PDB file of C-alpha atoms in Angstrom:
ATOM      1  CA  MET F   1      23.054  39.680  98.262  1.00 92.00           C
ATOM      2  CA  LEU F   2      26.370  40.176  96.204  1.00 95.00           C
ATOM      3  CA  PHE F   3      27.949  37.410  94.217  1.00 96.00           C
ATOM      4  CA  ILE F   4      31.540  37.796  93.073  1.00 97.00           C
ATOM      5  CA  ASN F   5      32.293  35.623  89.867  1.00 96.00           C
ATOM      6  CA  THR F   6      35.991  35.045  89.930  1.00 96.00           C
ATOM      7  CA  ARG F   7      35.944  32.498  86.978  1.00 91.00           C
ATOM      8  CA  PRO F   8      38.198  33.393  83.890  1.00 84.00           C
ATOM      9  CA  VAL F   9      36.408  35.409  81.341  1.00 82.00           C
ATOM     10  CA  GLU F  10      35.935  32.736  78.930  1.00 77.00           C
ATOM     11  CA  ARG F  11      34.194  30.320  81.623  1.00 78.00           C
ATOM     12  CA  ARG F  12      32.102  33.037  83.389  1.00 87.00           C
ATOM     13  CA  ASP F  13      29.138  33.757  81.460  1.00 89.00           C
ATOM     14  CA  THR F  14      26.989  30.517  82.332  1.00 90.00           C
ATOM     15  CA  LEU F  15      27.499  31.106  86.064  1.00 93.00           C
ATOM     16  CA  SER F  16      26.978  34.879  86.075  1.00 94.00           C
ATOM     17  CA  LYS F  17      23.555  34.484  84.125  1.00 95.00           C
ATOM     18  CA  ARG F  18      22.210  31.595  86.009  1.00 94.00           C
ATOM     19  CA  MET F  19      23.166  33.634  89.752  1.00 95.00           C
ATOM     20  CA  LEU F  20      21.560  36.871  88.009  1.00 96.00           C
ATOM     21  CA  ALA F  21      18.304  34.739  87.209  1.00 95.00           C
ATOM     22  CA  SER F  22      18.276  33.194  90.586  1.00 94.00           C
ATOM     23  CA  GLY F  23      18.116  37.109  92.252  1.00 93.00           C
ATOM     24  CA  PHE F  24      21.639  37.778  92.863  1.00 95.00           C
ATOM     25  CA  ASP F  25      23.510  40.928  92.208  1.00 95.00           C
ATOM     26  CA  VAL F  26      26.655  39.743  90.469  1.00 96.00           C
ATOM     27  CA  PHE F  27      29.816  41.571  89.994  1.00 97.00           C
ATOM     28  CA  GLU F  28      32.433  39.693  87.557  1.00 96.00           C
ATOM     29  CA  LEU F  29      36.086  39.999  88.785  1.00 97.00           C
ATOM     30  CA  PRO F  30      38.157  37.108  87.240  1.00 96.00           C
ATOM     31  CA  LEU F  31      41.193  36.247  89.099  1.00 96.00           C
ATOM     32  CA  LEU F  32      42.876  34.358  86.646  1.00 91.00           C
ATOM     33  CA  ALA F  33      43.821  34.969  82.897  1.00 90.00           C
ATOM     34  CA  LEU F  34      45.429  32.399  80.629  1.00 89.00           C
ATOM     35  CA  SER F  35      47.939  32.876  77.760  1.00 92.00           C
ATOM     36  CA  ALA F  36      49.753  30.183  75.801  1.00 96.00           C
ATOM     37  CA  LEU F  37      53.333  29.484  76.031  1.00 97.00           C
ATOM     38  CA  ASP F  38      55.413  29.405  72.848  1.00 97.00           C
ATOM     39  CA  TYR F  39      55.936  26.058  71.419  1.00 98.00           C
ATOM     40  CA  SER F  40      59.141  25.119  72.172  1.00 97.00           C
ATOM     41  CA  LYS F  41      61.761  22.222  71.865  1.00 97.00           C
ATOM     42  CA  THR F  42      60.877  20.793  75.094  1.00 97.00           C
ATOM     43  CA  LEU F  43      57.185  20.513  74.006  1.00 98.00           C
ATOM     44  CA  GLU F  44      58.272  18.904  70.450  1.00 97.00           C
ATOM     45  CA  LYS F  45      60.258  16.151  72.496  1.00 97.00           C
ATOM     46  CA  LEU F  46      57.395  15.809  75.104  1.00 98.00           C
ATOM     47  CA  TYR F  47      54.673  15.169  72.039  1.00 98.00           C
ATOM     48  CA  GLN F  48      56.933  12.445  70.621  1.00 97.00           C
ATOM     49  CA  LYS F  49      56.680  10.454  73.810  1.00 97.00           C
ATOM     50  CA  LEU F  50      53.194  10.204  73.845  1.00 97.00           C
ATOM     51  CA  SER F  51      53.628   6.890  71.486  1.00 94.00           C
ATOM     52  CA  ASP F  52      54.093   4.909  74.675  1.00 94.00           C
ATOM     53  CA  THR F  53      52.094   6.996  77.147  1.00 96.00           C
ATOM     54  CA  GLN F  54      48.959   5.555  78.893  1.00 95.00           C
ATOM     55  CA  LEU F  55      47.253   8.758  80.182  1.00 95.00           C
ATOM     56  CA  ILE F  56      46.766  12.127  79.250  1.00 97.00           C
ATOM     57  CA  VAL F  57      45.388  14.404  81.889  1.00 95.00           C
ATOM     58  CA  VAL F  58      43.784  17.767  80.654  1.00 95.00           C
ATOM     59  CA  VAL F  59      43.289  20.684  83.331  1.00 90.00           C
ATOM     60  CA  SER F  60      41.298  23.198  81.494  1.00 89.00           C
ATOM     61  CA  PRO F  61      39.449  23.944  78.135  1.00 92.00           C
ATOM     62  CA  PHE F  62      42.259  26.187  77.418  1.00 93.00           C
ATOM     63  CA  ALA F  63      44.699  23.323  77.893  1.00 96.00           C
ATOM     64  CA  VAL F  64      42.507  21.348  75.169  1.00 97.00           C
ATOM     65  CA  GLU F  65      42.997  24.255  72.859  1.00 97.00           C
ATOM     66  CA  VAL F  66      46.530  24.790  73.281  1.00 98.00           C
ATOM     67  CA  GLY F  67      47.391  21.086  73.608  1.00 98.00           C
ATOM     68  CA  MET F  68      45.416  20.078  70.382  1.00 98.00           C
ATOM     69  CA  ARG F  69      47.063  23.223  68.366  1.00 98.00           C
ATOM     70  CA  TYR F  70      50.665  22.151  69.212  1.00 98.00           C
ATOM     71  CA  LEU F  71      49.932  18.412  68.978  1.00 98.00           C
ATOM     72  CA  GLN F  72      49.135  19.450  65.136  1.00 96.00           C
ATOM     73  CA  LYS F  73      52.282  21.354  64.991  1.00 97.00           C
ATOM     74  CA  SER F  74      54.224  18.405  66.124  1.00 97.00           C
ATOM     75  CA  GLY F  75      53.364  16.506  63.278  1.00 96.00           C
ATOM     76  CA  ILE F  76      51.139  13.796  65.472  1.00 96.00           C
ATOM     77  CA  SER F  77      47.411  13.252  64.613  1.00 95.00           C
ATOM     78  CA  ILE F  78      44.510  12.515  67.156  1.00 95.00           C
ATOM     79  CA  GLN F  79      44.392   8.981  65.673  1.00 95.00           C
ATOM     80  CA  ASP F  80      48.156   8.238  66.710  1.00 96.00           C
ATOM     81  CA  LEU F  81      46.624   8.693  70.338  1.00 96.00           C
ATOM     82  CA  ASP F  82      44.028   6.076  69.950  1.00 95.00           C
ATOM     83  CA  HIS F  83      46.058   3.984  72.599  1.00 95.00           C
ATOM     84  CA  ILE F  84      45.801   6.641  75.192  1.00 96.00           C
ATOM     85  CA  LYS F  85      43.136   7.177  77.697  1.00 95.00           C
ATOM     86  CA  TRP F  86      42.172  10.754  78.639  1.00 96.00           C
ATOM     87  CA  VAL F  87      41.215  12.463  81.941  1.00 93.00           C
ATOM     88  CA  ALA F  88      39.412  15.848  82.327  1.00 92.00           C
ATOM     89  CA  VAL F  89      39.240  17.796  85.269  1.00 87.00           C
ATOM     90  CA  GLY F  90      35.601  18.799  84.843  1.00 84.00           C
ATOM     91  CA  GLN F  91      32.743  18.981  82.600  1.00 86.00           C
ATOM     92  CA  THR F  92      33.528  21.764  80.782  1.00 86.00           C
ATOM     93  CA  THR F  93      36.925  20.340  79.832  1.00 92.00           C
ATOM     94  CA  GLN F  94      35.041  17.006  78.877  1.00 94.00           C
ATOM     95  CA  LYS F  95      33.116  18.875  76.481  1.00 95.00           C
ATOM     96  CA  ALA F  96      36.023  20.471  75.015  1.00 96.00           C
ATOM     97  CA  LEU F  97      37.766  17.218  74.420  1.00 97.00           C
ATOM     98  CA  LEU F  98      34.353  16.027  72.824  1.00 97.00           C
ATOM     99  CA  THR F  99      34.745  18.386  70.118  1.00 97.00           C
ATOM    100  CA  TYR F 100      37.669  16.376  69.182  1.00 97.00           C
ATOM    101  CA  GLY F 101      36.063  13.114  69.146  1.00 96.00           C
ATOM    102  CA  ILE F 102      37.695  12.023  72.241  1.00 97.00           C
ATOM    103  CA  GLU F 103      35.795  10.432  75.387  1.00 96.00           C
ATOM    104  CA  SER F 104      37.680  11.364  78.800  1.00 95.00           C
ATOM    105  CA  HIS F 105      37.086  10.258  82.469  1.00 91.00           C
ATOM    106  CA  ILE F 106      36.027  13.020  84.810  1.00 89.00           C
ATOM    107  CA  PRO F 107      36.344  12.975  88.830  1.00 84.00           C
ATOM    108  CA  GLU F 108      32.944  13.538  91.170  1.00 74.00           C
ATOM    109  CA  VAL F 109      35.118  16.190  92.824  1.00 66.00           C
ATOM    110  CA  GLU F 110      36.993  18.377  90.080  1.00 67.00           C
ATOM    111  CA  THR F 111      40.154  18.679  92.201  1.00 68.00           C
ATOM    112  CA  SER F 112      43.322  16.818  92.094  1.00 68.00           C
ATOM    113  CA  GLU F 113      42.046  14.690  94.718  1.00 72.00           C
ATOM    114  CA  GLY F 114      39.204  13.932  92.820  1.00 72.00           C
ATOM    115  CA  MET F 115      41.018  12.730  89.851  1.00 76.00           C
ATOM    116  CA  LEU F 116      43.507  10.450  91.823  1.00 79.00           C
ATOM    117  CA  ASP F 117      40.549   8.895  93.248  1.00 79.00           C
ATOM    118  CA  LEU F 118      39.563   7.694  89.780  1.00 80.00           C
ATOM    119  CA  ASP F 119      39.819   3.672  88.854  1.00 81.00           C
ATOM    120  CA  ILE F 120      42.141   4.360  86.149  1.00 86.00           C
ATOM    121  CA  PHE F 121      44.791   5.882  88.651  1.00 84.00           C
ATOM    122  CA  LYS F 122      44.745   2.940  90.690  1.00 81.00           C
ATOM    123  CA  GLN F 123      45.956   0.330  88.149  1.00 79.00           C
ATOM    124  CA  LYS F 124      49.069  -1.064  89.146  1.00 76.00           C
ATOM    125  CA  LYS F 125      50.584  -0.977  85.660  1.00 86.00           C
ATOM    126  CA  LEU F 126      50.317   2.841  85.574  1.00 90.00           C
ATOM    127  CA  GLU F 127      53.915   3.892  84.278  1.00 93.00           C
ATOM    128  CA  LYS F 128      53.616   7.086  82.362  1.00 95.00           C
ATOM    129  CA  VAL F 129      51.225   9.778  82.410  1.00 94.00           C
ATOM    130  CA  ALA F 130      51.207  13.363  80.403  1.00 96.00           C
ATOM    131  CA  PHE F 131      49.750  16.623  82.028  1.00 95.00           C
ATOM    132  CA  TRP F 132      48.363  19.383  79.546  1.00 96.00           C
ATOM    133  CA  ARG F 133      48.212  22.185  82.059  1.00 93.00           C
ATOM    134  CA  GLY F 134      49.597  25.646  83.067  1.00 90.00           C
ATOM    135  CA  GLU F 135      52.319  26.984  85.027  1.00 85.00           C
ATOM    136  CA  GLY F 136      51.650  26.382  88.720  1.00 73.00           C
ATOM    137  CA  GLY F 137      48.934  23.784  88.275  1.00 65.00           C
ATOM    138  CA  ARG F 138      48.301  20.481  89.497  1.00 66.00           C
ATOM    139  CA  GLN F 139      51.822  20.244  91.369  1.00 75.00           C
ATOM    140  CA  PHE F 140      50.022  18.001  93.994  1.00 77.00           C
ATOM    141  CA  MET F 141      48.889  15.517  91.439  1.00 84.00           C
ATOM    142  CA  MET F 142      51.902  15.439  89.618  1.00 87.00           C
ATOM    143  CA  GLN F 143      54.106  14.746  92.632  1.00 88.00           C
ATOM    144  CA  HIS F 144      51.849  12.247  94.124  1.00 85.00           C
ATOM    145  CA  LEU F 145      52.276  10.148  90.955  1.00 89.00           C
ATOM    146  CA  ILE F 146      56.010  10.562  91.029  1.00 92.00           C
ATOM    147  CA  ASP F 147      56.216   9.178  94.344  1.00 90.00           C
ATOM    148  CA  ARG F 148      54.291   6.139  93.090  1.00 89.00           C
ATOM    149  CA  GLY F 149      57.324   5.714  90.545  1.00 92.00           C
ATOM    150  CA  VAL F 150      55.213   6.956  87.680  1.00 91.00           C
ATOM    151  CA  GLU F 151      56.871   8.835  84.775  1.00 95.00           C
ATOM    152  CA  VAL F 152      55.411  12.269  84.417  1.00 94.00           C
ATOM    153  CA  LEU F 153      55.292  14.113  81.280  1.00 96.00           C
ATOM    154  CA  ASN F 154      55.189  17.906  82.275  1.00 95.00           C
ATOM    155  CA  PHE F 155      53.536  19.823  79.084  1.00 97.00           C
ATOM    156  CA  LEU F 156      53.520  23.457  80.206  1.00 96.00           C
ATOM    157  CA  LEU F 157      51.241  24.959  77.615  1.00 97.00           C
ATOM    158  CA  TYR F 158      50.168  28.360  79.104  1.00 95.00           C
ATOM    159  CA  GLN F 159      50.796  30.550  82.036  1.00 92.00           C
ATOM    160  CA  ARG F 160      48.583  32.335  84.763  1.00 89.00           C
ATOM    161  CA  HIS F 161      48.128  35.647  85.921  1.00 91.00           C
ATOM    162  CA  CYS F 162      45.746  38.116  87.252  1.00 94.00           C
ATOM    163  CA  PRO F 163      43.916  39.947  84.714  1.00 95.00           C
ATOM    164  CA  GLU F 164      44.958  43.948  84.658  1.00 94.00           C
ATOM    165  CA  SER F 165      41.046  44.735  84.275  1.00 95.00           C
ATOM    166  CA  SER F 166      40.563  42.927  87.429  1.00 96.00           C
ATOM    167  CA  VAL F 167      43.207  45.361  89.161  1.00 96.00           C
ATOM    168  CA  VAL F 168      41.534  48.493  87.394  1.00 96.00           C
ATOM    169  CA  ASP F 169      38.224  47.227  88.496  1.00 97.00           C
ATOM    170  CA  PHE F 170      38.900  46.412  92.325  1.00 97.00           C
ATOM    171  CA  PRO F 171      38.225  49.942  93.527  1.00 96.00           C
ATOM    172  CA  VAL F 172      34.891  49.608  92.058  1.00 97.00           C
ATOM    173  CA  LEU F 173      34.204  46.274  93.604  1.00 96.00           C
ATOM    174  CA  LYS F 174      35.376  47.839  96.974  1.00 95.00           C
ATOM    175  CA  SER F 175      32.375  50.863  96.525  1.00 94.00           C
ATOM    176  CA  LYS F 176      30.002  48.059  95.532  1.00 94.00           C
ATOM    177  CA  ILE F 177      30.917  45.969  98.617  1.00 93.00           C
ATOM    178  CA  GLU F 178      30.656  49.115 100.923  1.00 90.00           C
ATOM    179  CA  GLN F 179      27.169  49.435  99.742  1.00 90.00           C
ATOM    180  CA  THR F 180      26.130  45.973 100.102  1.00 87.00           C
ATOM    181  CA  HIS F 181      24.210  44.941 103.650  1.00 82.00           C
ATOM    182  CA  ASP F 182      22.865  41.681 102.883  1.00 84.00           C
ATOM    183  CA  GLY F 183      25.957  39.347 102.671  1.00 90.00           C
ATOM    184  CA  ILE F 184      28.700  38.988  99.968  1.00 95.00           C
ATOM    185  CA  VAL F 185      29.853  35.527  98.598  1.00 96.00           C
ATOM    186  CA  MET F 186      32.717  34.760  96.497  1.00 97.00           C
ATOM    187  CA  CYS F 187      33.637  31.499  94.625  1.00 95.00           C
ATOM    188  CA  ILE F 188      37.382  30.684  94.971  1.00 96.00           C
ATOM    189  CA  THR F 189      38.380  27.979  92.606  1.00 91.00           C
ATOM    190  CA  SER F 190      42.371  27.447  92.608  1.00 89.00           C
ATOM    191  CA  GLU F 191      45.430  28.642  94.884  1.00 89.00           C
ATOM    192  CA  ALA F 192      46.620  30.682  92.336  1.00 89.00           C
ATOM    193  CA  SER F 193      43.374  32.620  92.014  1.00 93.00           C
ATOM    194  CA  TRP F 194      43.162  32.969  95.848  1.00 96.00           C
ATOM    195  CA  ASN F 195      46.869  34.079  96.016  1.00 94.00           C
ATOM    196  CA  ASN F 196      46.103  36.945  93.573  1.00 96.00           C
ATOM    197  CA  TRP F 197      42.702  37.903  95.672  1.00 97.00           C
ATOM    198  CA  LEU F 198      45.228  38.184  98.345  1.00 96.00           C
ATOM    199  CA  LYS F 199      47.494  40.444  96.753  1.00 96.00           C
ATOM    200  CA  LEU F 200      44.559  42.834  95.599  1.00 96.00           C
ATOM    201  CA  CYS F 201      43.271  42.998  99.122  1.00 95.00           C
ATOM    202  CA  GLU F 202      46.936  43.404 100.792  1.00 92.00           C
ATOM    203  CA  ASN F 203      45.989  46.897 101.813  1.00 92.00           C
ATOM    204  CA  ASP F 204      42.101  46.369 102.139  1.00 92.00           C
ATOM    205  CA  LEU F 205      41.716  43.723 105.072  1.00 91.00           C
ATOM    206  CA  GLU F 206      38.389  44.530 105.992  1.00 91.00           C
ATOM    207  CA  LEU F 207      37.252  44.139 102.256  1.00 93.00           C
ATOM    208  CA  LEU F 208      38.699  40.498 102.526  1.00 94.00           C
ATOM    209  CA  GLN F 209      37.205  39.625 105.664  1.00 94.00           C
ATOM    210  CA  SER F 210      33.725  41.184 104.418  1.00 93.00           C
ATOM    211  CA  CYS F 211      33.411  38.154 102.199  1.00 95.00           C
ATOM    212  CA  HIS F 212      32.205  34.569 102.498  1.00 96.00           C
ATOM    213  CA  TYR F 213      34.217  32.323 100.316  1.00 97.00           C
ATOM    214  CA  LEU F 214      32.976  28.942  98.421  1.00 97.00           C
ATOM    215  CA  VAL F 215      36.073  27.055  98.041  1.00 95.00           C
ATOM    216  CA  LEU F 216      36.554  24.139  95.609  1.00 91.00           C
ATOM    217  CA  GLY F 217      37.833  21.100  97.070  1.00 86.00           C
ATOM    218  CA  GLN F 218      39.306  19.823 100.315  1.00 86.00           C
ATOM    219  CA  ARG F 219      43.021  20.809  99.756  1.00 86.00           C
ATOM    220  CA  LEU F 220      42.171  24.551  98.823  1.00 92.00           C
ATOM    221  CA  TYR F 221      39.958  24.467 101.994  1.00 94.00           C
ATOM    222  CA  GLN F 222      42.934  23.657 103.896  1.00 94.00           C
ATOM    223  CA  ILE F 223      44.889  26.467 102.311  1.00 95.00           C
ATOM    224  CA  LEU F 224      42.686  28.721 103.514  1.00 96.00           C
ATOM    225  CA  GLN F 225      42.326  27.481 106.739  1.00 96.00           C
ATOM    226  CA  HIS F 226      46.095  27.741 106.913  1.00 95.00           C
ATOM    227  CA  ASP F 227      46.244  31.199 105.545  1.00 94.00           C
ATOM    228  CA  LYS F 228      43.593  32.462 108.258  1.00 93.00           C
ATOM    229  CA  LYS F 229      45.576  31.197 111.218  1.00 92.00           C
ATOM    230  CA  LEU F 230      49.013  32.192 109.639  1.00 90.00           C
ATOM    231  CA  LYS F 231      47.936  35.692 108.698  1.00 87.00           C
ATOM    232  CA  GLN F 232      45.430  36.102 111.769  1.00 90.00           C
ATOM    233  CA  ILE F 233      42.852  37.237 109.592  1.00 91.00           C
ATOM    234  CA  TYR F 234      38.805  36.433 110.150  1.00 92.00           C
ATOM    235  CA  PHE F 235      36.542  35.409 107.587  1.00 94.00           C
ATOM    236  CA  ASN F 236      34.107  32.646 106.598  1.00 94.00           C
ATOM    237  CA  PHE F 237      34.413  29.895 104.212  1.00 96.00           C
ATOM    238  CA  THR F 238      32.783  26.798 102.906  1.00 95.00           C
ATOM    239  CA  GLN F 239      33.942  23.745 100.687  1.00 95.00           C
ATOM    240  CA  VAL F 240      31.864  23.041  97.597  1.00 93.00           C
ATOM    241  CA  ASP F 241      33.062  19.992  95.548  1.00 86.00           C
ATOM    242  CA  ARG F 242      31.538  21.231  91.962  1.00 84.00           C
ATOM    243  CA  LEU F 243      31.102  24.468  90.331  1.00 84.00           C
ATOM    244  CA  GLU F 244      27.736  23.944  88.974  1.00 88.00           C
ATOM    245  CA  PRO F 245      25.396  26.913  89.680  1.00 92.00           C
ATOM    246  CA  ASP F 246      22.805  25.051  91.224  1.00 92.00           C
ATOM    247  CA  ILE F 247      25.140  23.422  93.929  1.00 92.00           C
ATOM    248  CA  LEU F 248      26.428  26.717  94.501  1.00 94.00           C
ATOM    249  CA  ILE F 249      23.022  28.283  94.989  1.00 94.00           C
ATOM    250  CA  ALA F 250      21.933  25.431  97.297  1.00 93.00           C
ATOM    251  CA  GLU F 251      25.245  26.360  99.455  1.00 93.00           C
ATOM    252  CA  ILE F 252      24.354  29.772  99.601  1.00 94.00           C
ATOM    253  CA  ALA F 253      21.031  29.085 100.594  1.00 92.00           C
ATOM    254  CA  LYS F 254      22.424  27.676 103.786  1.00 90.00           C
ATOM    255  CA  LEU F 255      24.168  30.241 104.882  1.00 88.00           C
ATOM    256  CA  PRO F 256      22.705  33.316 107.437  1.00 78.00           C
ATOM    257  CA  ARG F 257      21.461  35.932 105.194  1.00 63.00           C
ATOM    258  CA  LEU F 258      23.412  38.398 106.870  1.00 49.00           C
ATOM    259  CA  LEU F 259      27.184  37.161 106.492  1.00 48.00           C
TER     260      LEU F 259
END
């Protein structure tokens, strides 16, 4: 069975190695690449507002890296943020924060909905929350808090795009898929990565329909449902709530051998 690993280059190795060790043929096709945005006057002003912020939500290890680099540039120390509680989108981001000595809360389900389900977001006195994020990410979560009357500090730290290498590698993947006869599984972890995949496949509908998609979280599952109906295309997909290799392998084991 062919497993297509779409995780970013800096976060794909563990998953690829585990899937290979479990007998899968693995093709790496990252659907998102991240690049830091320049430090700006807007960011400088946002960092100064952290003095009375209650929570910082960090959405990726790259957000940790860029956010901490610009924190230092702003003249603020980590110790100046002792009053702040931190929320990480998942275990990898949590580990990145730990390298700075910062403990953080993580959700059971690594999605916006999962984070909003944390008790820390249910407190009535929640007034100001900062987001360290990339362009286009966590819109649902931020809007939910704004609708509750919470002030949101929007730290846009990086941009996301489809890697050029994946555009180049797409014909290679197409050829590999045509030679695969015992099932193809792909992980989809964000709306941005799904949209990039749709764009890559815009002239290869058959390829798009040949994969079974493991989709992270309920909201992304609903997006695929919507696109499937709207575009009148046929494909199968399964919701997963975490990205640990053992969880993905267990879900794949439930699928028919010939997808």
